[in-house]
XYZ file of C-alpha atoms in Angstrom:
614
model
C 20.565 126.748 103.514
C 20.890 122.999 102.320
C 24.561 121.411 103.301
C 26.231 120.074 100.482
C 26.633 116.032 100.243
C 29.841 115.066 102.021
C 32.725 113.778 99.668
C 32.945 110.223 98.386
C 35.610 108.524 100.673
C 38.680 107.713 98.714
C 40.192 104.460 99.368
C 43.378 104.360 100.223
C 44.713 101.528 98.093
C 43.591 102.783 95.123
C 45.935 100.937 93.284
C 46.936 97.575 94.684
C 50.577 97.823 96.027
C 50.062 102.072 96.359
C 49.011 104.173 99.072
C 47.193 107.561 98.544
C 50.103 110.428 99.343
C 49.162 112.155 102.479
C 46.598 109.195 103.692
C 48.120 107.785 107.234
C 46.890 104.509 108.420
C 45.415 104.373 111.873
C 47.927 102.886 114.467
C 47.415 99.299 115.939
C 45.390 98.942 118.987
C 47.557 99.672 121.921
C 49.288 96.794 123.803
C 48.460 96.438 127.231
C 50.275 94.580 129.950
C 49.293 93.308 133.453
C 52.897 92.759 134.781
C 54.246 95.834 136.590
C 57.495 97.580 135.238
C 57.209 95.957 132.039
C 58.398 98.293 129.361
C 55.839 98.436 126.101
C 57.003 97.366 122.752
C 58.014 100.183 120.420
C 55.607 101.425 117.713
C 56.624 100.715 114.019
C 57.355 104.210 113.666
C 60.716 103.753 116.042
C 62.395 101.327 113.327
C 64.432 102.486 110.564
C 63.107 101.797 107.033
C 66.162 101.949 105.379
C 67.849 98.947 106.881
C 66.493 95.169 105.798
C 67.769 92.219 107.606
C 69.391 89.916 105.684
C 70.320 86.576 106.387
C 74.019 86.671 106.089
C 76.685 89.490 104.854
C 77.574 87.768 101.546
C 73.991 87.910 99.813
C 74.330 91.338 100.547
C 77.214 91.977 98.394
C 75.794 89.527 96.173
C 72.236 90.946 95.630
C 73.693 94.670 95.506
C 76.487 94.112 92.553
C 78.889 95.669 94.847
C 81.949 93.783 93.415
C 82.161 92.077 90.422
C 84.766 89.489 90.811
C 87.495 87.986 88.600
C 89.020 85.207 89.420
C 92.294 86.322 88.449
C 92.118 88.915 90.841
C 94.042 87.896 94.149
C 93.583 91.630 95.540
C 90.179 92.213 95.435
C 87.252 89.767 97.291
C 87.774 86.844 95.220
C 85.798 83.206 96.221
C 88.947 81.170 95.548
C 91.045 83.017 97.914
C 88.393 82.288 100.635
C 87.048 85.747 100.527
C 83.267 84.389 99.672
C 81.900 81.413 100.627
C 81.517 78.765 97.980
C 78.199 77.310 96.768
C 77.107 74.185 98.288
C 75.321 72.864 95.295
C 72.058 71.406 97.094
C 68.754 70.916 95.598
C 67.124 74.049 96.877
C 70.215 76.326 95.795
C 70.291 74.879 92.310
C 66.477 75.312 92.008
C 67.257 79.162 93.103
C 70.110 79.525 90.832
C 68.116 78.038 87.678
C 64.841 79.872 88.545
C 67.058 83.203 89.177
C 68.456 82.722 85.271
C 64.668 82.051 83.488
C 63.361 85.149 85.424
C 66.116 87.089 83.791
C 66.027 85.437 80.251
C 62.486 86.074 80.417
C 62.785 89.980 81.115
C 65.831 90.355 78.493
C 68.432 90.972 81.311
C 71.181 89.611 82.588
C 71.536 87.259 84.872
C 72.101 88.490 88.461
C 75.225 87.822 90.311
C 75.136 84.195 92.260
C 72.552 82.636 89.611
C 75.455 81.176 87.664
C 75.895 77.172 87.987
C 77.349 76.100 91.121
C 80.277 73.365 90.365
C 81.175 72.728 93.998
C 81.416 68.241 93.875
C 77.858 67.268 94.937
C 79.503 64.056 96.513
C 81.344 66.478 99.087
C 78.113 66.639 100.710
C 78.663 70.226 101.783
C 75.867 71.907 103.629
C 75.202 75.605 104.656
C 76.684 78.665 103.981
C 80.098 79.071 105.308
C 82.230 76.926 103.521
C 85.197 78.550 101.765
C 87.920 77.144 99.138
C 91.281 78.776 99.154
C 94.017 78.234 96.119
C 97.356 79.360 96.132
C 99.689 79.229 93.655
C 103.809 80.076 93.867
C 106.393 80.293 91.137
C 110.069 80.467 92.793
C 113.043 80.917 90.595
C 116.429 80.723 91.862
C 119.644 81.369 89.840
C 123.206 80.806 91.988
C 126.650 81.243 90.785
C 128.960 80.133 93.845
C 132.140 78.904 94.550
C 133.170 76.897 97.237
C 135.813 73.820 97.783
C 135.415 70.859 95.545
C 137.016 67.803 95.673
C 138.818 66.394 92.969
C 137.333 62.568 91.888
C 139.195 59.616 93.222
C 138.949 57.658 90.429
C 138.789 60.001 87.509
C 138.693 64.090 86.980
C 137.310 66.192 84.470
C 140.799 67.454 83.401
C 143.828 65.382 82.883
C 145.980 67.675 85.156
C 144.114 67.691 88.152
C 146.198 65.431 90.603
C 145.501 67.647 93.954
C 142.782 66.821 96.434
C 140.928 69.986 95.654
C 139.927 71.371 91.786
C 138.294 74.436 90.675
C 135.667 76.152 93.302
C 133.037 77.665 90.935
C 129.374 75.863 90.225
C 126.100 77.165 89.496
C 122.554 75.820 90.584
C 119.323 76.917 88.431
C 116.241 75.999 90.732
C 112.774 76.314 89.541
C 109.759 75.642 91.786
C 106.160 75.601 91.326
C 103.425 75.286 94.482
C 99.938 74.664 94.434
C 97.940 74.783 97.589
C 94.069 73.881 97.678
C 92.229 74.348 101.099
C 88.638 73.736 102.175
C 87.173 74.906 105.460
C 84.169 75.553 107.095
C 83.443 78.432 109.532
C 83.354 82.183 109.951
C 87.310 82.578 109.658
C 87.091 86.303 109.915
C 86.942 86.346 113.352
C 87.075 82.932 114.922
C 89.274 80.039 114.123
C 87.973 77.378 111.306
C 85.571 74.623 112.303
C 87.160 72.043 109.713
C 90.022 72.677 107.058
C 91.370 69.893 104.363
C 94.410 71.283 102.998
C 97.404 69.892 100.296
C 99.898 71.503 99.113
C 101.948 69.980 96.217
C 105.684 71.313 94.877
C 107.515 70.237 91.604
C 110.810 71.067 91.295
C 113.198 71.095 88.198
C 117.026 72.025 89.389
C 120.452 72.027 87.173
C 123.771 71.882 88.656
C 126.889 72.058 86.862
C 130.155 71.409 88.796
C 133.788 71.595 87.608
C 134.548 67.779 88.954
C 133.123 64.340 88.342
C 131.695 62.126 91.576
C 130.221 65.165 93.257
C 127.069 65.342 91.701
C 126.867 61.254 90.712
C 128.953 58.534 92.715
C 129.749 57.098 89.554
C 132.916 58.305 87.687
C 131.501 58.122 84.107
C 128.495 60.043 84.619
C 129.074 63.948 83.728
C 130.161 66.577 85.996
C 126.432 68.379 85.378
C 122.683 67.312 85.935
C 119.222 68.138 85.338
C 116.529 66.637 87.758
C 113.216 66.971 88.809
C 110.625 65.734 91.463
C 107.156 66.308 92.602
C 106.454 66.439 96.618
C 103.970 66.601 98.566
C 104.216 69.352 101.262
C 101.026 69.189 102.860
C 97.951 67.083 103.032
C 96.150 67.328 106.350
C 92.717 67.390 108.224
C 91.848 70.096 111.104
C 89.124 69.748 113.185
C 88.155 72.303 115.572
C 87.267 70.351 118.795
C 85.399 73.375 121.023
C 85.776 77.087 121.888
C 86.715 77.593 125.680
C 86.021 81.073 125.987
C 83.886 83.867 124.473
C 86.766 85.170 122.949
C 87.300 82.121 121.110
C 90.141 80.201 122.771
C 90.136 76.900 121.533
C 91.371 73.353 121.027
C 91.592 71.679 117.904
C 93.994 68.591 116.407
C 95.713 68.269 113.310
C 96.292 65.070 111.032
C 98.562 64.258 107.705
C 101.384 66.294 106.492
C 101.676 69.576 108.486
C 104.191 72.357 108.949
C 105.868 72.522 112.085
C 108.109 74.974 113.761
C 109.677 73.944 117.080
C 110.495 77.684 118.189
C 110.414 81.004 117.066
C 113.945 80.893 114.786
C 113.489 77.455 113.452
C 116.616 76.343 115.006
C 115.887 72.906 115.888
C 112.942 71.386 114.099
C 111.464 73.405 111.352
C 109.971 71.397 108.827
C 106.507 69.732 106.885
C 106.254 66.392 108.333
C 103.694 63.305 108.859
C 102.095 63.723 112.451
C 99.301 64.559 114.792
C 99.014 67.851 116.449
C 96.981 68.672 119.100
C 96.837 72.317 119.938
C 95.293 75.437 121.373
C 95.140 78.522 123.308
C 93.840 79.801 126.518
C 93.265 83.395 128.211
C 92.615 85.210 125.306
C 95.196 83.702 123.261
C 97.855 84.580 125.860
C 98.410 80.896 126.349
C 99.227 78.858 123.521
C 100.016 75.316 123.150
C 101.318 72.274 121.097
C 101.301 68.678 121.677
C 102.826 66.718 118.535
C 103.795 63.775 117.258
C 105.581 63.202 113.824
C 106.942 60.568 111.939
C 109.514 62.092 109.352
C 109.413 61.576 105.876
C 112.353 60.419 103.190
C 113.468 63.526 101.176
C 114.042 63.678 97.905
C 117.692 63.975 97.452
C 118.099 67.197 95.060
C 115.222 68.947 95.906
C 114.653 68.655 99.797
C 110.791 67.842 98.912
C 108.830 64.977 100.533
C 109.168 61.587 98.891
C 105.618 60.309 99.740
C 106.141 56.900 97.760
C 108.972 55.948 99.871
C 108.744 54.476 103.378
C 109.184 57.007 106.324
C 112.031 57.070 108.133
C 112.602 54.863 111.720
C 112.695 58.485 113.344
C 109.929 60.015 115.451
C 109.681 63.236 116.792
C 107.622 63.820 120.006
C 107.042 67.655 120.992
C 105.806 69.777 123.766
C 105.789 73.306 124.083
C 103.978 76.091 125.694
C 103.998 79.865 124.856
C 103.183 82.565 127.677
C 102.880 86.035 126.122
C 104.074 89.205 128.691
C 106.393 86.612 130.358
C 108.744 87.038 132.304
C 108.211 90.801 131.790
C 105.570 92.605 129.252
C 105.743 92.588 125.661
C 107.779 89.434 125.757
C 106.639 85.854 125.033
C 108.188 83.019 126.360
C 108.178 79.487 125.028
C 109.022 76.726 127.109
C 109.745 73.569 124.809
C 110.442 69.672 125.339
C 111.320 67.591 121.960
C 111.980 63.800 121.911
C 114.125 62.243 119.013
C 113.962 58.488 118.960
C 115.838 56.976 115.676
C 115.900 53.123 114.973
C 118.092 53.172 112.074
C 120.976 51.626 112.763
C 120.571 48.711 110.858
C 120.009 50.123 107.715
C 121.770 51.459 104.848
C 120.320 54.145 103.057
C 121.663 55.207 99.694
C 120.351 58.153 98.232
C 119.212 59.423 94.641
C 122.697 60.047 93.406
C 124.369 56.922 94.716
C 126.116 58.207 98.070
C 125.599 56.537 101.269
C 123.701 58.969 103.623
C 122.728 56.298 106.315
C 125.050 55.642 108.321
C 127.424 58.218 107.618
C 130.849 57.223 105.969
C 132.512 58.612 109.366
C 134.554 56.569 111.656
C 133.980 53.082 111.728
C 131.143 53.420 109.211
C 128.778 51.608 111.445
C 124.753 52.230 112.091
C 123.468 54.093 114.788
C 120.276 54.624 117.072
C 120.038 57.342 119.607
C 117.619 58.769 121.739
C 117.611 62.719 122.655
C 115.595 64.947 125.054
C 116.027 68.486 123.978
C 114.816 70.729 126.796
C 114.535 74.434 125.415
C 113.624 77.858 126.326
C 112.805 80.773 123.741
C 111.938 84.202 123.672
C 110.894 86.663 121.407
C 109.452 90.095 121.760
C 111.101 93.785 123.604
C 112.594 95.080 126.394
C 111.714 98.504 126.287
C 112.795 99.778 122.823
C 115.503 97.038 121.802
C 113.754 93.973 120.216
C 114.995 90.545 121.453
C 114.780 87.036 120.203
C 116.722 84.406 122.422
C 117.130 80.103 122.305
C 118.281 78.124 124.612
C 118.717 74.203 124.145
C 120.108 71.436 126.230
C 120.356 68.010 124.460
C 120.225 64.813 126.846
C 120.352 61.268 125.542
C 122.371 58.185 124.555
C 123.836 57.170 121.034
C 123.954 53.616 120.746
C 126.893 53.741 118.987
C 129.432 56.042 118.526
C 131.310 56.039 115.308
C 134.687 56.861 117.229
C 134.320 53.841 119.540
C 132.064 51.874 118.607
C 130.732 51.753 122.337
C 127.512 53.286 123.845
C 128.056 57.297 124.683
C 125.861 59.583 126.721
C 124.884 62.628 124.885
C 125.293 66.348 126.637
C 125.347 69.168 124.319
C 123.951 72.914 124.713
C 123.001 75.316 122.574
C 122.201 79.309 122.657
C 121.455 81.980 120.351
C 120.596 85.800 120.576
C 119.740 88.382 118.560
C 119.023 91.981 119.581
C 117.486 94.794 117.384
C 117.075 98.519 117.728
C 114.763 100.319 115.351
C 115.123 103.425 114.362
C 112.307 104.989 111.580
C 113.031 102.944 108.856
C 116.029 101.426 109.573
C 116.605 98.409 111.965
C 119.996 97.259 113.543
C 121.116 93.931 114.739
C 123.325 91.767 116.649
C 123.665 88.412 116.486
C 125.359 85.835 118.352
C 125.358 81.693 118.549
C 127.038 79.166 120.390
C 126.754 75.474 119.739
C 128.807 73.053 122.052
C 131.650 71.086 120.615
C 133.328 67.358 121.189
C 136.343 67.983 122.895
C 137.272 64.394 123.129
C 135.505 61.939 120.515
C 136.735 58.982 122.802
C 135.705 59.743 126.201
C 132.115 57.985 125.509
C 130.378 61.389 125.905
C 129.262 63.226 122.623
C 129.091 66.920 123.526
C 128.874 68.530 120.155
C 125.150 69.460 119.573
C 123.193 69.024 116.606
C 119.496 69.497 115.941
C 116.719 67.306 114.090
C 116.120 69.811 111.495
C 117.385 73.088 111.076
C 115.965 76.049 108.993
C 116.976 79.117 110.939
C 116.005 82.661 110.088
C 118.931 84.037 111.742
C 122.067 86.596 111.120
C 121.332 86.877 107.764
C 119.296 84.001 106.990
C 119.721 82.262 103.909
C 121.635 85.297 101.987
C 124.757 84.746 104.680
C 127.046 82.182 102.964
C 127.956 80.179 105.535
C 123.794 79.176 106.073
C 123.045 79.221 102.672
C 126.391 77.087 100.888
C 127.128 73.309 101.874
C 130.678 72.524 102.617
C 132.126 69.012 101.662
C 134.338 67.676 104.160
C 136.757 66.305 101.589
C 139.490 64.582 103.057
C 138.192 63.568 106.406
C 134.761 61.672 105.705
C 132.948 60.632 102.291
C 129.523 62.445 100.940
C 129.971 64.586 104.387
C 129.907 67.591 104.857
C 130.408 70.042 107.570
C 127.487 72.309 107.459
C 124.250 72.188 105.579
C 122.079 73.960 103.332
C 120.098 76.602 104.927
C 121.684 75.670 108.466
C 124.157 77.224 110.794
C 125.359 74.244 112.696
C 128.586 72.208 112.033
C 127.168 68.977 112.649
C 129.212 66.626 109.989
C 126.418 65.208 108.419
C 125.268 63.636 104.932
C 122.372 65.820 104.772
C 119.987 67.314 107.061
C 117.735 66.240 104.729
C 118.404 62.374 104.772
C 121.436 62.045 107.382
C 120.955 61.034 111.040
C 121.918 63.919 113.788
C 125.526 63.639 114.812
C 126.548 64.888 118.414
C 130.493 64.185 117.596
C 131.315 67.915 116.096
C 133.248 70.772 116.517
C 130.644 72.957 117.192
C 130.090 76.829 116.324
C 131.084 80.109 117.695
C 128.997 82.948 115.880
C 129.126 86.976 116.258
C 127.581 89.062 113.680
C 126.100 92.626 113.111
C 123.302 93.531 110.666
C 121.178 96.305 109.187
C 117.887 96.659 107.178
C 116.806 99.669 105.375
C 113.274 100.392 104.225
C 114.256 102.688 101.930
C 110.478 102.654 100.351
C 107.567 100.742 100.636
C 108.956 98.628 97.852
C 112.909 98.235 98.524
C 114.385 96.632 101.578
C 118.228 96.781 101.708
C 119.822 94.650 104.175
C 123.790 94.006 105.248
C 125.169 91.576 107.298
C 128.693 90.288 108.803
C 129.183 87.429 110.827
C 132.396 85.780 112.233
C 132.580 82.331 112.510
C 134.732 80.079 114.458
C 134.662 76.183 115.362
C 134.194 75.765 118.934
C 136.316 72.944 119.108
C 138.556 71.303 116.576
C 139.061 67.813 118.125
C 136.700 65.947 115.849
C 137.994 67.384 113.047
C 141.690 66.539 114.052
C 140.982 62.966 114.516
C 139.095 62.578 111.383
C 141.678 64.667 109.418
C 144.350 62.976 111.524
C 146.033 66.480 112.275
C 147.724 67.603 115.443
C 146.530 71.008 115.515
C 143.615 72.717 113.380
C 142.664 76.398 114.231
C 139.266 77.542 115.448
C 138.524 80.074 112.868
C 136.279 79.793 110.033
C 136.328 83.799 108.761
C 134.148 86.533 108.390
C 130.596 85.900 106.488
C 129.918 89.012 104.691
C 126.342 89.424 102.692
C 124.461 91.973 101.578
C 120.608 91.624 99.789
C 118.034 93.903 98.206
C 114.306 93.171 98.248
C 112.056 94.912 95.460
C 108.452 94.259 96.146
C 107.319 96.006 92.749
C 103.294 96.111 94.021
C 104.164 96.607 97.709
C 102.588 92.960 98.306
C 104.251 89.723 98.691
C 102.637 88.914 95.236
C 105.892 89.593 93.484
C 109.037 89.736 95.025
C 112.488 89.891 93.865
C 115.888 89.491 95.485
C 119.283 89.733 94.890
C 121.890 89.313 97.425
C 125.820 88.478 97.492
C 127.985 86.859 99.843
C 131.702 86.308 100.528
C 133.349 83.771 102.841
C 136.819 85.468 103.664
C 138.389 82.418 104.956
C 140.494 82.403 108.494
C 143.235 79.937 109.382
C 141.082 76.889 110.084
C 139.106 76.869 106.930
C 142.345 77.170 104.914
C 143.847 74.623 106.975
C 140.924 72.349 106.145
C 140.188 73.469 102.295
C 141.872 74.857 99.242
C 140.982 75.232 95.396
C 143.567 74.707 92.308
C 143.446 78.480 91.817
C 144.513 79.158 95.727
C 141.339 81.500 96.235
C 140.799 82.444 99.757
C 137.892 84.319 99.467
C 134.746 82.410 98.279
C 131.877 83.843 97.101
C 128.070 83.293 96.371
C 125.367 85.301 94.597
C 121.578 84.525 94.742
C 118.927 85.849 92.341
C 115.532 84.955 93.155
C 111.955 86.283 92.078
C 108.992 84.554 93.438
C 105.411 85.162 92.229
C 102.340 84.610 94.193
C 98.482 84.396 93.531
């Protein structure tokens, strides 16, 4: 019997790039090792075939086309919100993009994601695939009808029958602010601080105010009792550089130079502003320890909008700050902060007139002379919880020297104190709050010691914040000082300053005592309702009695009652509508100081605010 001939061998690669089904190529020769104890490399079969290494996670999203980007959508991944790196416009990347577009055109298909022309300016010299660009845009609209004691003009009045010190108390404010911010940063920002950051934020404000009396909005009595104003301010313009990482968990040291935000404590009692300065900051011990070292040169502010006026020469007013934060100190779940701030002011030889024609430095109080002063603030602040109780507390001691007290024209020592505490308890969707604050007042204006506490630039989030009548409204100190207010807008201290934006700190003041209760109710994820009630007193009325030339002024300011509703229709911060109402039921001390044409003893304010963010 004749054996049939063997079949002709079939080549495994019949067609280039394809393999005959069922054919298994022989394994490569075994790798032999002479070193005892070594582990043999796994064979190729051990590696998964459904995973392919890629250079970075961004290219995976681009190549698979998982997200179709819409530049106007801030919710999903968006290159202009820092969710993806921007193109760097290098020669290599330009060629790759052009080649991808040409291949897609030749194949008659749509160009793939990531092949569009790169419009990043080439002069920036950006390299690498870790540069991010962030755009922020905010529209902030405020409508605010309110009543407060409004003095009658000295030379003339709006109505000829007004011969008394105080006229009608109603006024209305409309304010529209547009904010645009741009940031360019480098680094893997999802899990560590950026290596480099450039940021610019501009704010444009248009405001209209209508009051019933002349010489309230303008110093000239011939100008009307309403005003429309606008201003463009630079709120941020800084360079941030990441010096180094100090641990595997990205504790770091960085510095920042330029116009930047700075808050000295948790609630903004002492210094909370955007100012020109240099700051060295960082963390240690897995972020449980944080520090800040800063030096700031205060910018002039626009009178009516409160925005930074960078085209004016900065003030001769410097702030040097150092603070440290430690988590779980003094007890677990409590963050303690220790702060030292030095405020050096040398504006005693200058006269500053605001945009409405009113003198703001020196303040038109007492001898009307300029002042230089040095103040050191020693502070302790705490934020956290003790069991189920949330706690926020601040304590400051101000020590220094005023070169020229406006009561005596002599040097005076500064020795003033401040304390505030807020306790809250959470119960499901409700939070109940207790608030208390005390700022020392000056008990003897002529004893060469100024003991009324004043801050540098306060913006407190406390006791109802800006929904509170006393915190939101400015009360003119008519009859005791010209262009002077008892308190400042968005502040709780009774500092008798021309303004916190352009005036100097004043430690000859009556101080403050505040006791308050409040509650927040998250009725739905979109709707929060809050209520707050504060009882206010002057801590000591000696300075008020001296400036008013009165023998006795009661301490009680009155009851500040407020309620607000915040609605977020998308359950995010992109659209926020707020409506609040507040009333000040004046006490004996307030009624002794102020009045109005109709004899009202209750003053109110309504705040309607809509914020839209991108």
